[in-house]
mmCIF file of C-alpha atoms and ligand atoms in Angstrom:
data_model
loop_
_atom_site.group_PDB
_atom_site.id
_atom_site.type_symbol
_atom_site.label_atom_id
_atom_site.label_comp_id
_atom_site.label_asym_id
_atom_site.label_seq_id
_atom_site.Cartn_x
_atom_site.Cartn_y
_atom_site.Cartn_z
ATOM 1 C CA MET A 1 85.186 72.316 89.301
ATOM 2 C CA GLY A 2 85.242 73.794 85.782
ATOM 3 C CA ASP A 3 81.543 73.369 85.278
ATOM 4 C CA LYS A 4 80.607 75.014 88.598
ATOM 5 C CA ARG A 5 82.986 77.923 87.997
ATOM 6 C CA SER A 6 81.447 78.435 84.565
ATOM 7 C CA ARG A 7 77.965 78.396 85.999
ATOM 8 C CA ILE A 8 78.882 80.970 88.630
ATOM 9 C CA ILE A 9 80.449 83.213 85.970
ATOM 10 C CA LYS A 10 77.357 82.805 83.798
ATOM 11 C CA ALA A 11 74.962 83.623 86.654
ATOM 12 C CA LEU A 12 76.974 86.738 87.516
ATOM 13 C CA LYS A 13 77.132 87.809 83.867
ATOM 14 C CA ASP A 14 73.400 87.232 83.414
ATOM 15 C CA ALA A 15 72.787 89.613 86.318
ATOM 16 C CA GLN A 16 74.428 92.368 84.197
ATOM 17 C CA LYS A 17 76.412 94.030 86.946
ATOM 18 C CA GLY A 18 73.576 93.526 89.415
ATOM 19 C CA PRO A 19 74.077 91.575 92.651
ATOM 20 C CA VAL A 20 73.526 87.828 93.032
ATOM 21 C CA SER A 21 73.349 86.470 96.553
ATOM 22 C CA GLY A 22 75.484 83.616 97.784
ATOM 23 C CA GLU A 23 72.309 81.822 98.747
ATOM 24 C CA GLU A 24 70.892 82.068 95.217
ATOM 25 C CA LEU A 25 74.157 80.830 93.665
ATOM 26 C CA GLY A 26 74.319 77.995 96.194
ATOM 27 C CA LEU A 27 70.776 76.901 95.405
ATOM 28 C CA LYS A 28 71.384 77.073 91.668
ATOM 29 C CA LEU A 29 74.486 74.916 91.886
ATOM 30 C CA GLY A 30 73.422 72.667 94.741
ATOM 31 C CA ILE A 31 76.356 73.698 96.933
ATOM 32 C CA SER A 32 76.787 75.486 100.267
ATOM 33 C CA ARG A 33 77.384 79.229 100.564
ATOM 34 C CA THR A 34 80.861 78.450 101.879
ATOM 35 C CA MET A 35 81.599 76.533 98.675
ATOM 36 C CA VAL A 36 80.256 79.466 96.638
ATOM 37 C CA TRP A 37 82.645 81.727 98.518
ATOM 38 C CA LYS A 38 85.556 79.396 97.684
ATOM 39 C CA TYR A 39 84.697 79.524 93.979
ATOM 40 C CA ILE A 40 84.409 83.316 94.146
ATOM 41 C CA LYS A 41 87.859 83.476 95.769
ATOM 42 C CA SER A 42 89.364 81.332 93.028
ATOM 43 C CA LEU A 43 87.745 83.489 90.341
ATOM 44 C CA GLN A 44 89.085 86.637 91.986
ATOM 45 C CA ALA A 45 92.540 85.071 92.086
ATOM 46 C CA ASP A 46 92.229 84.518 88.324
ATOM 47 C CA GLY A 47 91.483 88.187 87.690
ATOM 48 C CA TYR A 48 87.675 88.304 87.808
ATOM 49 C CA GLU A 49 86.792 91.525 89.580
ATOM 50 C CA ILE A 50 83.941 90.480 91.860
ATOM 51 C CA GLU A 51 82.662 92.750 94.591
ATOM 52 C CA SER A 52 81.073 91.087 97.544
ATOM 53 C CA SER A 53 78.931 92.552 100.264
ATOM 54 C CA PRO A 54 77.278 90.520 103.005
ATOM 55 C CA LYS A 55 73.931 92.179 102.344
ATOM 56 C CA ARG A 56 73.720 92.345 98.542
ATOM 57 C CA GLY A 57 75.809 89.407 97.436
ATOM 58 C CA TYR A 58 78.270 89.276 94.550
ATOM 59 C CA VAL A 59 78.625 91.697 91.647
ATOM 60 C CA LEU A 60 80.793 90.931 88.620
ATOM 61 C CA LYS A 61 82.562 94.176 87.724
ATOM 62 C CA SER A 62 84.924 92.938 85.018
ATOM 63 C CA VAL A 63 86.332 89.779 83.514
ATOM 64 C CA PRO A 64 90.045 89.260 82.868
ATOM 65 C CA GLN A 65 91.305 89.848 79.332
ATOM 66 C CA LEU A 66 92.645 86.319 79.133
ATOM 67 C CA LEU A 67 91.769 83.327 77.000
ATOM 68 C CA TYR A 68 90.235 81.296 79.800
ATOM 69 C CA PRO A 69 88.394 78.185 78.583
ATOM 70 C CA GLU A 70 85.273 79.228 80.506
ATOM 71 C CA GLU A 71 85.187 82.535 78.620
ATOM 72 C CA ILE A 72 85.821 80.935 75.230
ATOM 73 C CA GLN A 73 83.270 78.186 75.709
ATOM 74 C CA MET A 74 80.546 80.527 76.879
ATOM 75 C CA GLY A 75 78.823 81.467 73.634
ATOM 76 C CA LEU A 76 80.973 79.228 71.425
ATOM 77 C CA LYS A 77 78.870 78.150 68.437
ATOM 78 C CA THR A 78 80.930 75.133 67.362
ATOM 79 C CA THR A 79 79.932 71.505 67.794
ATOM 80 C CA LEU A 80 83.439 70.008 67.568
ATOM 81 C CA LEU A 81 86.227 72.545 67.964
ATOM 82 C CA GLY A 82 87.042 73.810 71.435
ATOM 83 C CA LYS A 83 84.721 71.505 73.343
ATOM 84 C CA LYS A 84 87.799 70.724 75.391
ATOM 85 C CA ILE A 85 90.487 73.334 75.956
ATOM 86 C CA HIS A 86 93.870 73.012 77.661
ATOM 87 C CA TYR A 87 94.846 76.499 78.761
ATOM 88 C CA TYR A 88 98.334 77.647 79.814
ATOM 89 C CA GLU A 89 99.655 80.997 80.878
ATOM 90 C CA GLU A 90 103.000 79.968 79.504
ATOM 91 C CA VAL A 91 104.132 76.988 77.506
ATOM 92 C CA THR A 92 107.133 76.096 75.364
ATOM 93 C CA SER A 93 105.033 75.525 72.245
ATOM 94 C CA THR A 94 101.331 74.712 72.030
ATOM 95 C CA ASN A 95 102.130 72.434 69.083
ATOM 96 C CA SER A 96 104.568 70.412 71.180
ATOM 97 C CA THR A 97 102.045 70.131 74.033
ATOM 98 C CA ALA A 98 99.281 69.183 71.598
ATOM 99 C CA LYS A 99 101.443 66.462 70.047
ATOM 100 C CA ASP A 100 102.183 65.038 73.502
ATOM 101 C CA ILE A 101 98.494 64.608 74.286
ATOM 102 C CA ALA A 102 96.976 64.141 70.808
ATOM 103 C CA ALA A 103 96.808 60.328 70.850
ATOM 104 C CA SER A 104 94.515 60.258 73.859
ATOM 105 C CA GLU A 105 92.493 63.390 73.159
ATOM 106 C CA GLU A 106 89.237 63.795 71.269
ATOM 107 C CA GLU A 107 89.237 65.461 67.892
ATOM 108 C CA GLY A 108 88.673 69.198 68.234
ATOM 109 C CA THR A 109 90.629 69.607 71.483
ATOM 110 C CA LEU A 110 92.454 72.903 71.716
ATOM 111 C CA VAL A 111 95.746 73.825 73.377
ATOM 112 C CA ILE A 112 96.071 77.523 73.962
ATOM 113 C CA ALA A 113 98.617 79.718 75.734
ATOM 114 C CA GLU A 114 99.036 83.385 76.578
ATOM 115 C CA VAL A 115 102.781 83.168 75.961
ATOM 116 C CA GLN A 116 105.051 80.657 74.212
ATOM 117 C CA LYS A 117 108.682 80.563 75.210
ATOM 118 C CA GLY A 118 109.750 78.274 72.382
ATOM 119 C CA GLY A 119 107.161 78.975 69.698
ATOM 120 C CA ARG A 120 108.059 77.175 66.476
ATOM 121 C CA GLY A 121 107.592 78.381 62.923
ATOM 122 C CA ARG A 122 107.999 76.574 59.624
ATOM 123 C CA LEU A 123 111.397 75.439 58.382
ATOM 124 C CA GLY A 124 112.812 75.349 61.908
ATOM 125 C CA ARG A 125 112.311 79.047 62.490
ATOM 126 C CA GLU A 126 111.448 80.683 65.793
ATOM 127 C CA TRP A 127 107.942 82.080 66.305
ATOM 128 C CA VAL A 128 107.889 85.036 68.677
ATOM 129 C CA SER A 129 104.846 84.700 70.947
ATOM 130 C CA PRO A 130 104.480 87.428 73.600
ATOM 131 C CA HIS A 131 101.347 88.419 75.558
ATOM 132 C CA GLY A 132 98.478 89.743 73.451
ATOM 133 C CA GLY A 133 98.540 87.231 70.608
ATOM 134 C CA ILE A 134 96.578 84.058 70.067
ATOM 135 C CA TRP A 135 98.839 80.999 70.124
ATOM 136 C CA MET A 136 96.936 77.795 69.731
ATOM 137 C CA SER A 137 96.950 74.272 68.387
ATOM 138 C CA VAL A 138 93.913 72.322 67.270
ATOM 139 C CA ILE A 139 93.972 68.517 67.357
ATOM 140 C CA LEU A 140 92.210 66.990 64.357
ATOM 141 C CA LYS A 141 91.677 63.355 63.428
ATOM 142 C CA PRO A 142 90.417 63.521 59.850
ATOM 143 C CA GLY A 143 91.455 59.981 58.871
ATOM 144 C CA ILE A 144 93.059 61.153 55.639
ATOM 145 C CA PRO A 145 96.176 59.955 53.828
ATOM 146 C CA LEU A 146 99.348 61.702 55.015
ATOM 147 C CA ARG A 147 99.864 63.336 51.613
ATOM 148 C CA HIS A 148 96.620 65.270 52.121
ATOM 149 C CA ALA A 149 97.542 66.653 55.556
ATOM 150 C CA SER A 150 99.033 69.810 54.006
ATOM 151 C CA ARG A 151 95.558 70.599 52.663
ATOM 152 C CA LEU A 152 94.590 71.442 56.235
ATOM 153 C CA THR A 153 97.111 74.279 56.206
ATOM 154 C CA LEU A 154 95.136 75.802 53.347
ATOM 155 C CA VAL A 155 91.870 75.189 55.226
ATOM 156 C CA ALA A 156 93.226 76.997 58.301
ATOM 157 C CA GLY A 157 94.699 79.863 56.275
ATOM 158 C CA LEU A 158 91.380 80.365 54.548
ATOM 159 C CA ALA A 159 89.510 80.364 57.873
ATOM 160 C CA VAL A 160 91.889 82.939 59.392
ATOM 161 C CA ALA A 161 91.682 85.153 56.303
ATOM 162 C CA ASN A 162 87.877 84.944 56.240
ATOM 163 C CA VAL A 163 87.464 85.881 59.871
ATOM 164 C CA ILE A 164 89.849 88.826 59.526
ATOM 165 C CA ARG A 165 88.073 89.944 56.341
ATOM 166 C CA ASN A 166 84.797 89.914 58.275
ATOM 167 C CA MET A 167 86.357 92.624 60.464
ATOM 168 C CA GLY A 168 86.720 94.798 57.373
ATOM 169 C CA LEU A 169 90.444 94.203 56.770
ATOM 170 C CA ASP A 170 91.825 93.050 53.422
ATOM 171 C CA ALA A 171 93.464 89.810 54.577
ATOM 172 C CA ARG A 172 95.176 87.737 51.881
ATOM 173 C CA ILE A 173 97.043 84.455 51.912
ATOM 174 C CA LYS A 174 100.681 84.179 50.986
ATOM 175 C CA TRP A 175 101.637 80.647 49.953
ATOM 176 C CA PRO A 176 101.822 78.383 51.776
ATOM 177 C CA ASN A 177 100.601 79.564 55.124
ATOM 178 C CA ASP A 178 100.938 83.242 55.891
ATOM 179 C CA VAL A 179 97.947 85.482 56.301
ATOM 180 C CA ARG A 180 98.891 89.043 55.461
ATOM 181 C CA ILE A 181 97.286 92.455 55.629
ATOM 182 C CA ASN A 182 98.697 95.199 53.410
ATOM 183 C CA GLY A 183 101.652 92.933 52.615
ATOM 184 C CA LYS A 184 102.529 92.298 56.262
ATOM 185 C CA LYS A 185 102.255 89.003 58.094
ATOM 186 C CA VAL A 186 99.613 88.767 60.811
ATOM 187 C CA CYS A 187 99.331 84.983 61.109
ATOM 188 C CA GLY A 188 101.419 81.870 60.542
ATOM 189 C CA ILE A 189 100.362 78.228 60.505
ATOM 190 C CA LEU A 190 102.421 75.169 61.355
ATOM 191 C CA THR A 191 100.759 71.855 60.532
ATOM 192 C CA GLU A 192 102.280 68.727 62.045
ATOM 193 C CA ALA A 193 100.985 65.179 61.654
ATOM 194 C CA LYS A 194 101.579 61.663 62.875
ATOM 195 C CA ALA A 195 100.718 58.874 60.497
ATOM 196 C CA GLU A 196 100.639 55.094 60.439
ATOM 197 C CA VAL A 197 100.859 53.359 57.031
ATOM 198 C CA ASP A 198 99.958 56.609 55.296
ATOM 199 C CA ARG A 199 96.778 57.263 57.275
ATOM 200 C CA VAL A 200 97.102 60.120 59.746
ATOM 201 C CA ASP A 201 96.534 59.339 63.415
ATOM 202 C CA TYR A 202 96.210 63.021 64.094
ATOM 203 C CA VAL A 203 97.018 66.420 62.712
ATOM 204 C CA VAL A 204 98.049 69.305 64.939
ATOM 205 C CA LEU A 205 97.132 72.602 63.380
ATOM 206 C CA GLY A 206 99.265 75.279 65.029
ATOM 207 C CA ILE A 207 98.014 78.779 64.469
ATOM 208 C CA GLY A 208 99.668 81.974 65.638
ATOM 209 C CA ILE A 209 97.865 85.292 65.240
ATOM 210 C CA ASN A 210 99.337 88.673 66.144
ATOM 211 C CA VAL A 211 96.350 90.313 67.769
ATOM 212 C CA ASN A 212 96.830 92.971 70.435
ATOM 213 C CA MET A 213 100.575 93.220 70.770
ATOM 214 C CA ASP A 214 102.319 96.508 70.151
ATOM 215 C CA LEU A 215 104.676 96.349 67.211
ATOM 216 C CA LYS A 216 107.532 97.106 69.600
ATOM 217 C CA ASP A 217 106.853 93.732 71.275
ATOM 218 C CA ILE A 218 107.932 92.043 68.040
ATOM 219 C CA PRO A 219 111.731 91.799 67.801
ATOM 220 C CA GLU A 220 113.228 94.251 65.344
ATOM 221 C CA SER A 221 114.414 91.546 62.974
ATOM 222 C CA PHE A 222 110.797 90.430 62.365
ATOM 223 C CA ARG A 223 109.065 93.771 62.759
ATOM 224 C CA ALA A 224 109.313 95.207 59.260
ATOM 225 C CA GLY A 225 107.403 92.327 57.689
ATOM 226 C CA SER A 226 104.890 91.852 60.509
ATOM 227 C CA THR A 227 101.741 93.496 61.689
ATOM 228 C CA THR A 228 99.038 92.972 64.293
ATOM 229 C CA LEU A 229 95.268 93.190 64.107
ATOM 230 C CA LYS A 230 95.371 96.064 66.591
ATOM 231 C CA ALA A 231 97.801 98.015 64.411
ATOM 232 C CA GLU A 232 95.709 97.460 61.281
ATOM 233 C CA LEU A 233 92.355 98.160 62.890
ATOM 234 C CA GLY A 234 93.562 100.983 65.105
ATOM 235 C CA SER A 235 91.786 99.551 68.127
ATOM 236 C CA HIS A 236 92.076 96.828 70.738
ATOM 237 C CA ILE A 237 90.495 93.497 69.738
ATOM 238 C CA LYS A 238 88.378 91.353 72.045
ATOM 239 C CA ARG A 239 90.450 88.200 71.738
ATOM 240 C CA VAL A 240 87.804 85.903 73.208
ATOM 241 C CA SER A 241 85.113 86.827 70.701
ATOM 242 C CA PHE A 242 87.648 86.868 67.858
ATOM 243 C CA LEU A 243 88.678 83.346 68.825
ATOM 244 C CA GLN A 244 85.067 82.178 69.070
ATOM 245 C CA ASP A 245 84.401 83.537 65.565
ATOM 246 C CA PHE A 246 87.562 81.931 64.259
ATOM 247 C CA LEU A 247 86.776 78.508 65.725
ATOM 248 C CA PHE A 248 83.320 78.647 64.181
ATOM 249 C CA GLU A 249 84.751 79.605 60.779
ATOM 250 C CA LEU A 250 87.443 76.916 60.997
ATOM 251 C CA GLU A 251 84.809 74.326 61.829
ATOM 252 C CA GLN A 252 82.694 75.385 58.819
ATOM 253 C CA GLN A 253 85.717 75.047 56.537
ATOM 254 C CA TYR A 254 86.646 71.708 58.113
ATOM 255 C CA ILE A 255 83.148 70.371 57.472
ATOM 256 C CA LEU A 256 83.453 71.453 53.820
ATOM 257 C CA PHE A 257 86.880 69.804 53.694
ATOM 258 C CA LYS A 258 85.423 66.527 54.914
ATOM 259 C CA THR A 259 82.246 66.531 52.844
ATOM 260 C CA GLN A 260 82.981 68.320 49.553
ATOM 261 C CA PRO A 261 85.537 67.932 46.779
ATOM 262 C CA PHE A 262 88.694 69.815 47.781
ATOM 263 C CA SER A 263 88.267 72.069 44.740
ATOM 264 C CA HIS A 264 85.732 74.103 46.763
ATOM 265 C CA ILE A 265 88.330 75.082 49.369
ATOM 266 C CA LEU A 266 90.981 75.515 46.699
ATOM 267 C CA ASN A 267 88.856 77.964 44.705
ATOM 268 C CA ASP A 268 88.123 80.041 47.796
ATOM 269 C CA TRP A 269 91.806 79.945 48.737
ATOM 270 C CA LEU A 270 92.808 81.051 45.230
ATOM 271 C CA ALA A 271 90.385 83.967 45.386
ATOM 272 C CA LEU A 272 92.241 85.262 48.459
ATOM 273 C CA SER A 273 95.729 84.328 47.319
ATOM 274 C CA ASP A 274 98.324 87.048 47.442
ATOM 275 C CA THR A 275 100.853 84.896 45.599
ATOM 276 C CA ILE A 276 99.292 83.659 42.375
ATOM 277 C CA GLY A 277 100.180 85.843 39.406
ATOM 278 C CA ARG A 278 103.347 87.214 41.009
ATOM 279 C CA GLU A 279 106.990 86.741 40.085
ATOM 280 C CA VAL A 280 108.357 84.709 42.986
ATOM 281 C CA LYS A 281 111.550 83.180 44.262
ATOM 282 C CA VAL A 282 111.155 80.012 46.347
ATOM 283 C CA THR A 283 114.082 78.710 48.356
ATOM 284 C CA THR A 284 114.144 75.059 49.378
ATOM 285 C CA PRO A 285 116.954 73.407 51.352
ATOM 286 C CA SER A 286 118.580 72.319 48.078
ATOM 287 C CA ARG A 287 117.897 75.094 45.566
ATOM 288 C CA ILE A 288 116.160 78.279 44.480
ATOM 289 C CA ILE A 289 113.331 78.281 41.947
ATOM 290 C CA GLU A 290 112.323 81.494 40.223
ATOM 291 C CA GLY A 291 109.379 82.237 37.989
ATOM 292 C CA LYS A 292 105.731 83.216 37.954
ATOM 293 C CA ALA A 293 103.366 81.607 40.466
ATOM 294 C CA VAL A 294 100.560 80.309 38.251
ATOM 295 C CA GLY A 295 98.586 77.953 40.439
ATOM 296 C CA ILE A 296 98.348 75.521 43.290
ATOM 297 C CA THR A 297 97.927 71.746 43.167
ATOM 298 C CA PRO A 298 95.224 69.945 45.185
ATOM 299 C CA ASP A 299 97.896 69.043 47.745
ATOM 300 C CA GLY A 300 98.918 72.629 48.215
ATOM 301 C CA ALA A 301 102.071 72.665 46.091
ATOM 302 C CA LEU A 302 102.838 75.959 44.370
ATOM 303 C CA VAL A 303 103.034 75.741 40.576
ATOM 304 C CA ILE A 304 105.750 77.966 39.133
ATOM 305 C CA ARG A 305 106.207 78.721 35.450
ATOM 306 C CA LYS A 306 109.894 79.254 34.880
ATOM 307 C CA ALA A 307 111.666 81.421 32.305
ATOM 308 C CA ASP A 308 112.037 78.423 29.941
ATOM 309 C CA ASP A 309 108.227 78.014 30.077
ATOM 310 C CA THR A 310 108.360 74.703 31.967
ATOM 311 C CA LYS A 311 106.291 74.296 35.102
ATOM 312 C CA GLU A 312 107.462 73.041 38.453
ATOM 313 C CA GLU A 313 105.495 72.117 41.577
ATOM 314 C CA ILE A 314 107.065 73.049 44.911
ATOM 315 C CA ILE A 315 105.607 71.345 47.969
ATOM 316 C CA ALA A 316 107.513 73.332 50.615
ATOM 317 C CA GLY A 317 109.829 76.277 50.735
ATOM 318 C CA ARG A 318 110.276 79.909 51.575
ATOM 319 C CA CYS A 319 108.509 82.119 49.106
ATOM 320 C CA ILE A 320 109.836 85.622 48.502
ATOM 321 C CA TYR A 321 108.321 88.451 46.481
HETATM 322 C C1 BTN B 1 105.169 80.092 60.409
HETATM 323 O O1 BTN B 1 104.655 81.026 59.816
HETATM 324 O O2 BTN B 1 106.368 79.833 60.266
HETATM 325 C C2 BTN B 1 104.310 79.219 61.279
HETATM 326 C C3 BTN B 1 104.099 79.811 62.634
HETATM 327 C C4 BTN B 1 103.194 78.968 63.528
HETATM 328 C C5 BTN B 1 103.085 79.524 64.928
HETATM 329 C C6 BTN B 1 102.089 78.794 65.761
HETATM 330 S S1 BTN B 1 101.767 79.600 67.287
HETATM 331 C C7 BTN B 1 100.907 78.222 67.887
HETATM 332 C C8 BTN B 1 101.661 77.001 67.417
HETATM 333 N N1 BTN B 1 102.710 76.648 68.341
HETATM 334 C C9 BTN B 1 103.921 76.786 67.793
HETATM 335 O O3 BTN B 1 104.997 76.561 68.377
HETATM 336 N N2 BTN B 1 103.816 77.202 66.533
HETATM 337 C C10 BTN B 1 102.433 77.367 66.144
#
């Protein structure tokens, strides 16, 4: 089904708003004109605006502004990420869904949703996920020790920052996982892993990006510290092509992660860090550490130089500055 739908969409797109007859589509796909009509009906039900006339055939007027797998995969330049996509209009949390299916899925599989009703952030926080954002989880099977899984958070943060920077915005990374523009958060990353005897079975990289929402769609309690790509750029973003660019960038960084010393990623991350060099306060469940952020360890821990000149490495916490 998916493949035939995609081929019909592609044929209609290739015609560039010109008509394609049912007969031609049927011949191309090796199906009857009645079957073509059924596919057209299902596309129309999904928001594809397709005009049909008995004489001219079908004309694709517009495609829905949704993250349909067919749209994402058409023109996707990756070889691993997004080859399989599970799409939902609404889900509790793409990370939870991804974890449920990760054991039996291929590396690179994506879970994506238009809306999350129970989006999860770090440290047990809620992640507000209305229409207009990109809420997704990528299943990876890097075969690394569990202690290195947090490195993938840095990989993902770097990929998000790079792709936003390519749009001309000054995206920076706030340790450990926030991508910010002009000091406001536009993306958060939640990395979850399952491991057996210290080797990860899989890593679920959960990435939430505020793309086209209006700031009023973000609850007031979060709004002051948040932004969206639309607000920063002053125009609506084509989410499908943004996502295609992001998946390509993430794949490039993932290849570097797997083939090069981690110092490569770390250096690039440091160059975009918003945190290093600042006076920070990090709260962990047991205490508060204050001092100057002076570096990051290869496993992503923040190195803080305290007032007494001693250094401390913090692996997880809430960083305030
Ligand atoms: C944070 O900054 O606290 C992390 C936020 C991570 C949000 C993303 S959205 C997609 C995926 N599914 C979730 O429930 N959370 C992550």
